[in-house]
């Protein structure tokens, strides 16, 4: 009930950046909205779920991806795309298909993975930016869409998880 009261008219659940030295700042609500659905969506009324799904769908870019916050002027990414697709799939808020799985797989780092966080060229695509949590989110999204990850994808993500020694 408390979360439903926080839901904004556009269907999103708000997100703020907090700092010890500055007052909170509003941030784009795509990631928070998808995460609320993934965490507690089964406890939300159907109207709240539908509104959140509409918000997520309205934020989809022309190329099919989602991004963290357009105001930050950073590229769209596999993490936001995976989390958005997972939320939509889990609650049947959109018809998803092989093209959505192919979109996630387009972030695959040839020849042996793992998945890149960004496909934006330059520094964005450095191997050091491959993130274990992002890769895990892609595997979950593929499962939820109904087109499970391959053995090679799972193994590459597991190798990344095992070798990760930094924060996400």
PDB file of C-alpha atoms in Angstrom:
ATOM      1  CA  UNK A   1       0.000   0.000   0.000  1.00  0.00           C
ATOM      2  CA  UNK A   2       2.852   2.389   0.798  1.00  0.00           C
ATOM      3  CA  UNK A   3       4.461   1.786  -2.588  1.00  0.00           C
ATOM      4  CA  UNK A   4       1.176   2.290  -4.406  1.00  0.00           C
ATOM      5  CA  UNK A   5       0.885   5.660  -2.666  1.00  0.00           C
ATOM      6  CA  UNK A   6       4.350   6.563  -3.958  1.00  0.00           C
ATOM      7  CA  UNK A   7       3.524   5.672  -7.557  1.00  0.00           C
ATOM      8  CA  UNK A   8       3.480   8.765  -9.776  1.00  0.00           C
ATOM      9  CA  UNK A   9       0.617   9.474 -12.187  1.00  0.00           C
ATOM     10  CA  UNK A  10       2.801   8.402 -15.149  1.00  0.00           C
ATOM     11  CA  UNK A  11       3.078   4.938 -13.552  1.00  0.00           C
ATOM     12  CA  UNK A  12       6.667   5.262 -12.340  1.00  0.00           C
ATOM     13  CA  UNK A  13       8.091   4.780  -8.883  1.00  0.00           C
ATOM     14  CA  UNK A  14      10.381   7.724  -8.076  1.00  0.00           C
ATOM     15  CA  UNK A  15      14.119   7.552  -7.631  1.00  0.00           C
ATOM     16  CA  UNK A  16      16.404  10.077  -5.941  1.00  0.00           C
ATOM     17  CA  UNK A  17      20.168  10.466  -5.756  1.00  0.00           C
ATOM     18  CA  UNK A  18      21.322  11.021  -2.195  1.00  0.00           C
ATOM     19  CA  UNK A  19      24.573  12.542  -1.021  1.00  0.00           C
ATOM     20  CA  UNK A  20      25.927  13.433   2.405  1.00  0.00           C
ATOM     21  CA  UNK A  21      26.781  16.923   1.173  1.00  0.00           C
ATOM     22  CA  UNK A  22      23.815  17.825  -1.044  1.00  0.00           C
ATOM     23  CA  UNK A  23      20.035  17.628  -0.871  1.00  0.00           C
ATOM     24  CA  UNK A  24      18.406  14.701  -2.720  1.00  0.00           C
ATOM     25  CA  UNK A  25      17.981  15.091  -6.476  1.00  0.00           C
ATOM     26  CA  UNK A  26      15.303  13.432  -8.563  1.00  0.00           C
ATOM     27  CA  UNK A  27      16.537  10.889 -11.079  1.00  0.00           C
ATOM     28  CA  UNK A  28      14.866   9.155 -13.980  1.00  0.00           C
ATOM     29  CA  UNK A  29      12.585   6.422 -12.665  1.00  0.00           C
ATOM     30  CA  UNK A  30      12.997   3.608 -15.203  1.00  0.00           C
ATOM     31  CA  UNK A  31      15.337   1.466 -13.112  1.00  0.00           C
ATOM     32  CA  UNK A  32      13.489   2.047  -9.849  1.00  0.00           C
ATOM     33  CA  UNK A  33      10.141   1.262 -11.458  1.00  0.00           C
ATOM     34  CA  UNK A  34      11.375  -1.993 -12.961  1.00  0.00           C
ATOM     35  CA  UNK A  35      13.077  -2.960  -9.686  1.00  0.00           C
ATOM     36  CA  UNK A  36       9.938  -2.285  -7.643  1.00  0.00           C
ATOM     37  CA  UNK A  37       8.019  -4.588  -9.975  1.00  0.00           C
ATOM     38  CA  UNK A  38      10.671  -7.283  -9.737  1.00  0.00           C
ATOM     39  CA  UNK A  39      10.883  -7.051  -5.950  1.00  0.00           C
ATOM     40  CA  UNK A  40       7.238  -6.775  -4.955  1.00  0.00           C
ATOM     41  CA  UNK A  41       5.162  -6.701  -8.126  1.00  0.00           C
ATOM     42  CA  UNK A  42       3.179  -9.772  -7.126  1.00  0.00           C
ATOM     43  CA  UNK A  43       1.886  -7.800  -4.141  1.00  0.00           C
ATOM     44  CA  UNK A  44       0.789  -4.755  -6.151  1.00  0.00           C
ATOM     45  CA  UNK A  45      -2.738  -4.283  -7.453  1.00  0.00           C
ATOM     46  CA  UNK A  46      -3.111  -5.022 -11.164  1.00  0.00           C
ATOM     47  CA  UNK A  47      -3.806  -1.359 -11.944  1.00  0.00           C
ATOM     48  CA  UNK A  48      -0.467  -0.332 -10.379  1.00  0.00           C
ATOM     49  CA  UNK A  49       1.315  -3.071 -12.346  1.00  0.00           C
ATOM     50  CA  UNK A  50      -0.300  -1.997 -15.611  1.00  0.00           C
ATOM     51  CA  UNK A  51       0.565   1.670 -15.046  1.00  0.00           C
ATOM     52  CA  UNK A  52       4.171   0.758 -14.259  1.00  0.00           C
ATOM     53  CA  UNK A  53       4.323  -1.388 -17.387  1.00  0.00           C
ATOM     54  CA  UNK A  54       3.009   1.486 -19.495  1.00  0.00           C
ATOM     55  CA  UNK A  55       5.686   3.753 -18.029  1.00  0.00           C
ATOM     56  CA  UNK A  56       8.427   1.240 -18.804  1.00  0.00           C
ATOM     57  CA  UNK A  57       7.172   0.763 -22.371  1.00  0.00           C
ATOM     58  CA  UNK A  58       6.916   4.529 -22.917  1.00  0.00           C
ATOM     59  CA  UNK A  59      10.606   4.865 -22.082  1.00  0.00           C
ATOM     60  CA  UNK A  60      11.772   2.360 -24.709  1.00  0.00           C
ATOM     61  CA  UNK A  61      14.058   3.878 -27.331  1.00  0.00           C
ATOM     62  CA  UNK A  62      13.685   3.538 -31.100  1.00  0.00           C
ATOM     63  CA  UNK A  63      16.395   0.874 -31.179  1.00  0.00           C
ATOM     64  CA  UNK A  64      14.488  -1.199 -28.601  1.00  0.00           C
ATOM     65  CA  UNK A  65      16.813  -0.481 -25.670  1.00  0.00           C
ATOM     66  CA  UNK A  66      16.366   1.424 -22.442  1.00  0.00           C
ATOM     67  CA  UNK A  67      18.813   3.715 -20.644  1.00  0.00           C
ATOM     68  CA  UNK A  68      19.368   4.709 -17.055  1.00  0.00           C
ATOM     69  CA  UNK A  69      18.716   8.437 -17.306  1.00  0.00           C
ATOM     70  CA  UNK A  70      18.495  10.453 -20.536  1.00  0.00           C
ATOM     71  CA  UNK A  71      19.550  13.594 -18.640  1.00  0.00           C
ATOM     72  CA  UNK A  72      22.971  12.067 -17.947  1.00  0.00           C
ATOM     73  CA  UNK A  73      23.709  11.839 -21.672  1.00  0.00           C
ATOM     74  CA  UNK A  74      25.075   8.298 -21.406  1.00  0.00           C
ATOM     75  CA  UNK A  75      24.304   5.516 -23.873  1.00  0.00           C
ATOM     76  CA  UNK A  76      21.491   3.057 -23.424  1.00  0.00           C
ATOM     77  CA  UNK A  77      22.695  -0.168 -21.882  1.00  0.00           C
ATOM     78  CA  UNK A  78      22.124  -3.882 -21.504  1.00  0.00           C
ATOM     79  CA  UNK A  79      21.386  -3.589 -17.766  1.00  0.00           C
ATOM     80  CA  UNK A  80      18.411  -1.239 -18.000  1.00  0.00           C
ATOM     81  CA  UNK A  81      17.223  -3.107 -21.076  1.00  0.00           C
ATOM     82  CA  UNK A  82      17.414  -6.452 -19.272  1.00  0.00           C
ATOM     83  CA  UNK A  83      15.691  -5.203 -16.120  1.00  0.00           C
ATOM     84  CA  UNK A  84      12.905  -3.530 -18.132  1.00  0.00           C
ATOM     85  CA  UNK A  85      12.348  -6.653 -20.242  1.00  0.00           C
ATOM     86  CA  UNK A  86      12.355  -8.869 -17.147  1.00  0.00           C
ATOM     87  CA  UNK A  87       9.685  -6.770 -15.443  1.00  0.00           C
ATOM     88  CA  UNK A  88       7.528  -6.664 -18.570  1.00  0.00           C
ATOM     89  CA  UNK A  89       7.862 -10.410 -19.141  1.00  0.00           C
ATOM     90  CA  UNK A  90       7.324 -11.494 -15.539  1.00  0.00           C
ATOM     91  CA  UNK A  91       3.975  -9.727 -15.342  1.00  0.00           C
ATOM     92  CA  UNK A  92       2.871 -10.157 -18.974  1.00  0.00           C
ATOM     93  CA  UNK A  93       2.822  -6.391 -19.476  1.00  0.00           C
ATOM     94  CA  UNK A  94       3.929  -6.616 -23.107  1.00  0.00           C
ATOM     95  CA  UNK A  95       4.219  -9.190 -25.866  1.00  0.00           C
ATOM     96  CA  UNK A  96       7.888 -10.069 -25.921  1.00  0.00           C
ATOM     97  CA  UNK A  97       9.527 -12.327 -28.470  1.00  0.00           C
ATOM     98  CA  UNK A  98      12.728 -13.635 -30.010  1.00  0.00           C
ATOM     99  CA  UNK A  99      13.606 -10.131 -31.180  1.00  0.00           C
ATOM    100  CA  UNK A 100      13.837  -9.016 -27.540  1.00  0.00           C
ATOM    101  CA  UNK A 101      16.184 -11.898 -26.726  1.00  0.00           C
ATOM    102  CA  UNK A 102      18.194 -11.071 -29.866  1.00  0.00           C
ATOM    103  CA  UNK A 103      18.466  -7.477 -28.687  1.00  0.00           C
ATOM    104  CA  UNK A 104      19.993  -8.640 -25.392  1.00  0.00           C
ATOM    105  CA  UNK A 105      22.277 -11.034 -27.221  1.00  0.00           C
ATOM    106  CA  UNK A 106      23.511  -8.187 -29.397  1.00  0.00           C
ATOM    107  CA  UNK A 107      25.517  -7.096 -26.327  1.00  0.00           C
ATOM    108  CA  UNK A 108      27.486 -10.378 -26.431  1.00  0.00           C
ATOM    109  CA  UNK A 109      31.223  -9.910 -26.585  1.00  0.00           C
ATOM    110  CA  UNK A 110      32.466 -12.149 -29.424  1.00  0.00           C
ATOM    111  CA  UNK A 111      33.689 -14.812 -29.478  1.00  0.00           C
ATOM    112  CA  UNK A 112      33.272 -16.120 -25.919  1.00  0.00           C
ATOM    113  CA  UNK A 113      31.394 -13.427 -23.999  1.00  0.00           C
ATOM    114  CA  UNK A 114      30.425 -12.167 -21.563  1.00  0.00           C
ATOM    115  CA  UNK A 115      27.816  -9.517 -22.312  1.00  0.00           C
ATOM    116  CA  UNK A 116      28.912  -5.882 -22.584  1.00  0.00           C
ATOM    117  CA  UNK A 117      27.135  -3.258 -20.535  1.00  0.00           C
ATOM    118  CA  UNK A 118      27.272  -0.786 -23.441  1.00  0.00           C
ATOM    119  CA  UNK A 119      27.519  -0.938 -27.233  1.00  0.00           C
ATOM    120  CA  UNK A 120      28.646   2.610 -27.712  1.00  0.00           C
ATOM    121  CA  UNK A 121      32.220   2.298 -28.896  1.00  0.00           C
ATOM    122  CA  UNK A 122      35.333   3.730 -27.320  1.00  0.00           C
ATOM    123  CA  UNK A 123      35.760   3.646 -23.563  1.00  0.00           C
ATOM    124  CA  UNK A 124      32.192   2.447 -23.071  1.00  0.00           C
ATOM    125  CA  UNK A 125      33.085  -0.964 -24.489  1.00  0.00           C
ATOM    126  CA  UNK A 126      36.234  -1.703 -22.508  1.00  0.00           C
ATOM    127  CA  UNK A 127      36.387  -5.239 -21.087  1.00  0.00           C
ATOM    128  CA  UNK A 128      36.890  -3.664 -17.650  1.00  0.00           C
ATOM    129  CA  UNK A 129      33.332  -2.313 -17.900  1.00  0.00           C
ATOM    130  CA  UNK A 130      31.810  -5.802 -18.233  1.00  0.00           C
ATOM    131  CA  UNK A 131      29.762  -6.122 -15.063  1.00  0.00           C
ATOM    132  CA  UNK A 132      28.830  -9.378 -13.315  1.00  0.00           C
ATOM    133  CA  UNK A 133      25.492  -8.051 -12.017  1.00  0.00           C
ATOM    134  CA  UNK A 134      24.569  -6.708 -15.455  1.00  0.00           C
ATOM    135  CA  UNK A 135      25.385 -10.090 -16.965  1.00  0.00           C
ATOM    136  CA  UNK A 136      23.250 -11.838 -14.348  1.00  0.00           C
ATOM    137  CA  UNK A 137      20.358  -9.508 -15.169  1.00  0.00           C
ATOM    138  CA  UNK A 138      20.646 -10.454 -18.840  1.00  0.00           C
ATOM    139  CA  UNK A 139      20.450 -14.172 -18.002  1.00  0.00           C
ATOM    140  CA  UNK A 140      17.348 -13.575 -15.881  1.00  0.00           C
ATOM    141  CA  UNK A 141      15.748 -11.537 -18.669  1.00  0.00           C
ATOM    142  CA  UNK A 142      16.364 -14.273 -21.229  1.00  0.00           C
ATOM    143  CA  UNK A 143      14.717 -16.798 -18.886  1.00  0.00           C
ATOM    144  CA  UNK A 144      11.714 -14.543 -18.256  1.00  0.00           C
ATOM    145  CA  UNK A 145      11.254 -13.830 -21.960  1.00  0.00           C
ATOM    146  CA  UNK A 146      11.095 -17.588 -22.459  1.00  0.00           C
ATOM    147  CA  UNK A 147      14.244 -17.953 -24.544  1.00  0.00           C
ATOM    148  CA  UNK A 148      16.726 -19.336 -22.012  1.00  0.00           C
ATOM    149  CA  UNK A 149      20.425 -18.508 -22.047  1.00  0.00           C
ATOM    150  CA  UNK A 150      22.714 -20.937 -23.790  1.00  0.00           C
ATOM    151  CA  UNK A 151      25.300 -23.018 -21.989  1.00  0.00           C
ATOM    152  CA  UNK A 152      28.042 -20.767 -23.431  1.00  0.00           C
ATOM    153  CA  UNK A 153      26.267 -17.645 -22.117  1.00  0.00           C
ATOM    154  CA  UNK A 154      25.845 -19.134 -18.645  1.00  0.00           C
ATOM    155  CA  UNK A 155      29.472 -20.275 -18.542  1.00  0.00           C
ATOM    156  CA  UNK A 156      30.779 -16.871 -19.649  1.00  0.00           C
ATOM    157  CA  UNK A 157      28.718 -15.111 -17.011  1.00  0.00           C
ATOM    158  CA  UNK A 158      29.895 -17.568 -14.367  1.00  0.00           C
ATOM    159  CA  UNK A 159      33.532 -16.910 -15.367  1.00  0.00           C
ATOM    160  CA  UNK A 160      32.906 -13.170 -15.023  1.00  0.00           C
ATOM    161  CA  UNK A 161      31.288 -13.615 -11.602  1.00  0.00           C
ATOM    162  CA  UNK A 162      34.212 -15.746 -10.413  1.00  0.00           C
ATOM    163  CA  UNK A 163      36.786 -13.231 -11.641  1.00  0.00           C
ATOM    164  CA  UNK A 164      34.985 -10.113 -10.350  1.00  0.00           C
ATOM    165  CA  UNK A 165      36.797  -8.520  -7.453  1.00  0.00           C
ATOM    166  CA  UNK A 166      35.311  -5.046  -7.637  1.00  0.00           C
ATOM    167  CA  UNK A 167      31.932  -3.549  -6.945  1.00  0.00           C
ATOM    168  CA  UNK A 168      29.219  -3.554  -9.538  1.00  0.00           C
TER     169      UNK A 168
END
